[in-house]
Structures are given as C-alpha cells and as structure tokens.
C-alpha cells in the first residue's frame, strides 16, 4: 500500500538497517508483497522439520536476486 511505502521511506531515512519479521512464505503471500520494498531477504527454515518441497516453493515464490540466504 502507499502507507506501507511511506513508512518504509521514513524508517530508511532514520535507520541504517531494518529487519522485518514476516509470516511464513508458504502459504501466506506477505513475503511477495514485501519483496519490492526491501533490499534483501533471509529465509529461515527449521532443520529436520521444514520439508524440502516447502523450501523450494518458498524460494520459487520470491525474487531470488534479493535472497541473501
């Protein structure tokens, strides 16, 4: 939304780094909506718990150029 873009601009002017904790990438679409507003993404998974297929689905649903790790 326009309001979210304004908030991000205001925060970028005040801080060197912003960390946004978003809901899970699958099945929620919030990550796809936030991707244009951020410089990079870190995908967090739980070893031994998160299915590889879910990891692949999450990665395929985001801009891999912004994926930092």
CSV table of N, CA, C and O in Angstrom, one decimal:
chain,number,residue,atom,x,y,z
A,1,UNK,N,0.8,-1.2,0.0
A,1,UNK,CA,0.0,0.0,0.0
A,1,UNK,C,0.9,1.3,0.0
A,1,UNK,O,2.1,1.2,0.3
A,2,UNK,N,0.3,2.4,-0.3
A,2,UNK,CA,1.0,3.6,-0.3
A,2,UNK,C,1.5,3.9,1.1
A,2,UNK,O,2.6,4.4,1.3
A,3,UNK,N,0.7,3.6,2.1
A,3,UNK,CA,1.0,3.9,3.5
A,3,UNK,C,2.3,3.1,3.9
A,3,UNK,O,3.2,3.6,4.6
A,4,UNK,N,2.3,1.8,3.5
A,4,UNK,CA,3.5,1.0,3.8
A,4,UNK,C,4.7,1.5,3.1
A,4,UNK,O,5.8,1.6,3.7
A,5,UNK,N,4.6,2.0,1.9
A,5,UNK,CA,5.8,2.6,1.2
A,5,UNK,C,6.3,3.8,1.9
A,5,UNK,O,7.5,4.0,2.1
A,6,UNK,N,5.4,4.6,2.4
A,6,UNK,CA,5.8,5.8,3.1
A,6,UNK,C,6.5,5.5,4.5
A,6,UNK,O,7.4,6.1,4.8
A,7,UNK,N,5.9,4.5,5.2
A,7,UNK,CA,6.5,4.1,6.4
A,7,UNK,C,8.0,3.6,6.2
A,7,UNK,O,8.9,3.9,6.9
A,8,UNK,N,8.1,2.8,5.1
A,8,UNK,CA,9.5,2.3,4.8
A,8,UNK,C,10.4,3.4,4.4
A,8,UNK,O,11.6,3.4,4.9
A,9,UNK,N,10.0,4.4,3.7
A,9,UNK,CA,10.8,5.5,3.4
A,9,UNK,C,11.2,6.3,4.6
A,9,UNK,O,12.4,6.7,4.8
A,10,UNK,N,10.3,6.5,5.5
A,10,UNK,CA,10.6,7.2,6.7
A,10,UNK,C,11.6,6.4,7.6
A,10,UNK,O,12.6,7.0,8.1
A,11,UNK,N,11.4,5.1,7.7
A,11,UNK,CA,12.3,4.3,8.5
A,11,UNK,C,13.7,4.2,7.9
A,11,UNK,O,14.7,4.3,8.6
A,12,UNK,N,13.8,4.1,6.6
A,12,UNK,CA,15.1,4.1,5.9
A,12,UNK,C,15.9,5.4,6.1
A,12,UNK,O,17.1,5.4,6.2
A,13,UNK,N,15.2,6.5,6.2
A,13,UNK,CA,15.9,7.8,6.5
A,13,UNK,C,16.4,7.9,7.9
A,13,UNK,O,17.3,8.6,8.1
A,14,UNK,N,15.8,7.1,8.8
A,14,UNK,CA,16.2,7.2,10.2
A,14,UNK,C,17.2,6.1,10.7
A,14,UNK,O,17.9,6.3,11.7
A,15,UNK,N,17.2,5.0,10.0
A,15,UNK,CA,18.0,3.8,10.4
A,15,UNK,C,18.8,3.2,9.3
A,15,UNK,O,18.5,3.3,8.1
A,16,UNK,N,20.0,2.6,9.7
A,16,UNK,CA,20.8,2.0,8.7
A,16,UNK,C,20.3,0.7,8.3
A,16,UNK,O,20.5,0.3,7.1
A,17,UNK,N,19.7,-0.1,9.2
A,17,UNK,CA,19.2,-1.4,8.9
A,17,UNK,C,17.8,-1.6,9.4
A,17,UNK,O,17.5,-1.1,10.5
A,18,UNK,N,16.9,-2.2,8.6
A,18,UNK,CA,15.6,-2.5,9.1
A,18,UNK,C,15.4,-4.1,9.0
A,18,UNK,O,15.8,-4.6,8.0
A,19,UNK,N,14.9,-4.7,10.0
A,19,UNK,CA,14.6,-6.1,9.9
A,19,UNK,C,13.1,-6.3,10.1
A,19,UNK,O,12.5,-5.8,11.1
A,20,UNK,N,12.5,-6.9,9.1
A,20,UNK,CA,11.0,-7.1,9.1
A,20,UNK,C,10.8,-8.6,9.3
A,20,UNK,O,11.2,-9.4,8.5
A,21,UNK,N,10.1,-9.0,10.3
A,21,UNK,CA,9.8,-10.4,10.6
A,21,UNK,C,8.4,-10.6,10.0
A,21,UNK,O,7.4,-10.1,10.4
A,22,UNK,N,8.4,-11.4,8.9
A,22,UNK,CA,7.2,-11.7,8.2
A,22,UNK,C,6.6,-13.1,8.5
A,22,UNK,O,7.4,-13.9,8.9
A,23,UNK,N,5.4,-13.3,8.2
A,23,UNK,CA,4.8,-14.6,8.4
A,23,UNK,C,5.5,-15.6,7.4
A,23,UNK,O,6.2,-15.2,6.5
A,24,UNK,N,5.2,-16.9,7.6
A,24,UNK,CA,5.8,-17.9,6.7
A,24,UNK,C,5.5,-17.6,5.2
A,24,UNK,O,4.4,-17.1,4.9
A,25,UNK,N,6.5,-17.9,4.4
A,25,UNK,CA,6.3,-17.6,2.9
A,25,UNK,C,5.3,-18.4,2.3
A,25,UNK,O,4.6,-18.0,1.3
A,26,UNK,N,5.1,-19.6,2.8
A,26,UNK,CA,4.0,-20.5,2.2
A,26,UNK,C,3.1,-20.8,3.4
A,26,UNK,O,3.6,-21.3,4.4
A,27,UNK,N,1.8,-20.7,3.3
A,27,UNK,CA,1.0,-20.3,2.2
A,27,UNK,C,0.6,-18.8,2.1
A,27,UNK,O,-0.2,-18.4,1.4
A,28,UNK,N,1.3,-18.0,3.0
A,28,UNK,CA,0.9,-16.6,3.1
A,28,UNK,C,1.6,-15.8,2.0
A,28,UNK,O,2.8,-16.1,1.7
A,29,UNK,N,1.0,-14.8,1.4
A,29,UNK,CA,1.6,-14.0,0.3
A,29,UNK,C,2.3,-12.8,0.8
A,29,UNK,O,2.8,-12.0,-0.1
A,30,UNK,N,2.4,-12.5,2.1
A,30,UNK,CA,3.0,-11.3,2.6
A,30,UNK,C,4.4,-11.1,2.1
A,30,UNK,O,4.8,-10.0,1.8
A,31,UNK,N,5.2,-12.2,2.0
A,31,UNK,CA,6.6,-12.0,1.5
A,31,UNK,C,6.7,-11.5,0.1
A,31,UNK,O,7.5,-10.6,-0.2
A,32,UNK,N,5.8,-12.0,-0.7
A,32,UNK,CA,5.8,-11.5,-2.1
A,32,UNK,C,5.4,-10.0,-2.2
A,32,UNK,O,5.9,-9.3,-3.0
A,33,UNK,N,4.6,-9.6,-1.3
A,33,UNK,CA,4.1,-8.2,-1.2
A,33,UNK,C,5.2,-7.3,-0.7
A,33,UNK,O,5.4,-6.1,-1.0
A,34,UNK,N,6.0,-7.8,0.3
A,34,UNK,CA,7.1,-7.0,0.9
A,34,UNK,C,8.4,-7.0,0.0
A,34,UNK,O,9.2,-6.1,0.1
A,35,UNK,N,8.6,-8.0,-0.8
A,35,UNK,CA,9.8,-8.1,-1.6
A,35,UNK,C,10.2,-6.8,-2.4
A,35,UNK,O,11.3,-6.4,-2.3
A,36,UNK,N,9.3,-6.1,-3.0
A,36,UNK,CA,9.7,-4.9,-3.7
A,36,UNK,C,10.1,-3.8,-2.8
A,36,UNK,O,10.8,-2.8,-3.2
A,37,UNK,N,9.8,-3.9,-1.5
A,37,UNK,CA,10.1,-2.8,-0.6
A,37,UNK,C,11.4,-3.0,0.2
A,37,UNK,O,11.9,-2.1,0.9
A,38,UNK,N,12.1,-4.2,0.0
A,38,UNK,CA,13.3,-4.5,0.8
A,38,UNK,C,14.5,-4.7,-0.2
A,38,UNK,O,14.3,-4.9,-1.4
A,39,UNK,N,15.7,-4.6,0.5
A,39,UNK,CA,16.9,-4.8,-0.3
A,39,UNK,C,17.3,-6.2,-0.3
A,39,UNK,O,18.0,-6.7,-1.3
A,40,UNK,N,17.0,-7.0,0.7
A,40,UNK,CA,17.3,-8.4,0.7
A,40,UNK,C,16.4,-9.2,1.6
A,40,UNK,O,15.7,-8.7,2.5
A,41,UNK,N,16.4,-10.5,1.4
A,41,UNK,CA,15.6,-11.4,2.1
A,41,UNK,C,16.5,-12.5,2.8
A,41,UNK,O,17.4,-13.0,2.1
A,42,UNK,N,16.1,-13.0,4.0
A,42,UNK,CA,16.7,-14.1,4.6
A,42,UNK,C,15.6,-15.1,4.9
A,42,UNK,O,14.6,-14.8,5.6
A,43,UNK,N,15.7,-16.3,4.3
A,43,UNK,CA,14.7,-17.3,4.5
A,43,UNK,C,15.1,-18.2,5.7
A,43,UNK,O,16.2,-18.8,5.6
A,44,UNK,N,14.3,-18.3,6.7
A,44,UNK,CA,14.6,-19.1,7.9
A,44,UNK,C,13.8,-20.4,7.8
A,44,UNK,O,12.6,-20.3,7.6
A,45,UNK,N,14.5,-21.5,8.0
A,45,UNK,CA,13.8,-22.8,8.0
A,45,UNK,C,14.3,-23.6,9.2
A,45,UNK,O,15.3,-23.3,9.8
A,46,UNK,N,13.5,-24.5,9.6
A,46,UNK,CA,13.8,-25.4,10.8
A,46,UNK,C,14.4,-26.7,10.3
A,46,UNK,O,13.7,-27.5,9.6
A,47,UNK,N,15.7,-26.9,10.6
A,47,UNK,CA,16.3,-28.2,10.2
A,47,UNK,C,15.6,-29.4,10.7
A,47,UNK,O,15.2,-29.4,11.9
A,48,UNK,N,15.4,-30.3,9.8
A,48,UNK,CA,14.7,-31.6,10.2
A,48,UNK,C,13.2,-31.4,10.4
A,48,UNK,O,12.5,-32.4,10.6
A,49,UNK,N,12.7,-30.2,10.2
A,49,UNK,CA,11.3,-30.0,10.3
A,49,UNK,C,10.6,-29.5,9.0
A,49,UNK,O,9.6,-29.9,8.6
A,50,UNK,N,11.3,-28.5,8.4
A,50,UNK,CA,10.8,-27.9,7.2
A,50,UNK,C,11.0,-28.8,6.0
A,50,UNK,O,12.2,-29.2,5.8
A,51,UNK,N,10.0,-29.1,5.3
A,51,UNK,CA,10.1,-30.0,4.1
A,51,UNK,C,10.9,-29.3,3.0
A,51,UNK,O,10.7,-28.1,2.8
A,52,UNK,N,11.7,-30.1,2.3
A,52,UNK,CA,12.5,-29.5,1.2
A,52,UNK,C,11.6,-28.9,0.2
A,52,UNK,O,11.9,-27.9,-0.4
A,53,UNK,N,10.4,-29.6,-0.1
A,53,UNK,CA,9.5,-29.1,-1.1
A,53,UNK,C,8.9,-27.7,-0.7
A,53,UNK,O,8.8,-26.8,-1.5
A,54,UNK,N,8.7,-27.5,0.6
A,54,UNK,CA,8.3,-26.2,1.1
A,54,UNK,C,9.3,-25.1,0.9
A,54,UNK,O,9.0,-24.0,0.6
A,55,UNK,N,10.6,-25.5,1.1
A,55,UNK,CA,11.7,-24.6,0.9
A,55,UNK,C,11.8,-24.2,-0.6
A,55,UNK,O,11.9,-23.0,-0.9
A,56,UNK,N,11.7,-25.2,-1.4
A,56,UNK,CA,11.7,-24.9,-2.9
A,56,UNK,C,10.5,-24.0,-3.3
A,56,UNK,O,10.7,-23.1,-4.1
A,57,UNK,N,9.4,-24.3,-2.8
A,57,UNK,CA,8.2,-23.5,-3.1
A,57,UNK,C,8.3,-22.0,-2.6
A,57,UNK,O,8.0,-21.1,-3.3
A,58,UNK,N,8.9,-21.9,-1.4
A,58,UNK,CA,9.1,-20.5,-0.9
A,58,UNK,C,10.1,-19.8,-1.8
A,58,UNK,O,9.9,-18.6,-2.1
A,59,UNK,N,11.2,-20.4,-2.1
A,59,UNK,CA,12.2,-19.8,-3.0
A,59,UNK,C,11.7,-19.4,-4.4
A,59,UNK,O,12.0,-18.4,-4.9
A,60,UNK,N,10.9,-20.3,-4.9
A,60,UNK,CA,10.4,-20.0,-6.3
A,60,UNK,C,9.3,-18.9,-6.2
A,60,UNK,O,9.1,-18.3,-7.3
A,61,UNK,N,8.8,-18.6,-5.1
A,61,UNK,CA,7.8,-17.6,-5.0
A,61,UNK,C,8.3,-16.2,-4.7
A,61,UNK,O,7.6,-15.2,-4.6
A,62,UNK,N,9.6,-16.1,-4.5
A,62,UNK,CA,10.3,-14.8,-4.2
A,62,UNK,C,11.3,-14.4,-5.3
A,62,UNK,O,11.8,-15.3,-6.0
A,63,UNK,N,11.7,-13.2,-5.3
A,63,UNK,CA,12.8,-12.8,-6.2
A,63,UNK,C,14.1,-13.2,-5.7
A,63,UNK,O,14.6,-12.8,-4.7
A,64,UNK,N,14.7,-14.2,-6.4
A,64,UNK,CA,15.9,-14.9,-5.9
A,64,UNK,C,17.1,-13.9,-6.0
A,64,UNK,O,18.1,-14.1,-5.3
A,65,UNK,N,17.0,-12.8,-6.7
A,65,UNK,CA,18.1,-11.8,-6.7
A,65,UNK,C,18.2,-11.1,-5.4
A,65,UNK,O,19.3,-10.6,-5.0
A,66,UNK,N,17.1,-11.1,-4.6
A,66,UNK,CA,17.1,-10.5,-3.3
A,66,UNK,C,17.4,-11.5,-2.2
A,66,UNK,O,17.6,-11.1,-1.0
A,67,UNK,N,17.5,-12.8,-2.5
A,67,UNK,CA,17.7,-13.8,-1.4
A,67,UNK,C,19.1,-13.8,-1.0
A,67,UNK,O,20.0,-14.1,-1.8
A,68,UNK,N,19.3,-13.4,0.3
A,68,UNK,CA,20.7,-13.4,0.8
A,68,UNK,C,21.1,-14.7,1.4
A,68,UNK,O,22.3,-15.0,1.5
A,69,UNK,N,20.1,-15.5,1.9
A,69,UNK,CA,20.5,-16.8,2.5
A,69,UNK,C,19.3,-17.4,3.1
A,69,UNK,O,18.2,-16.8,3.2
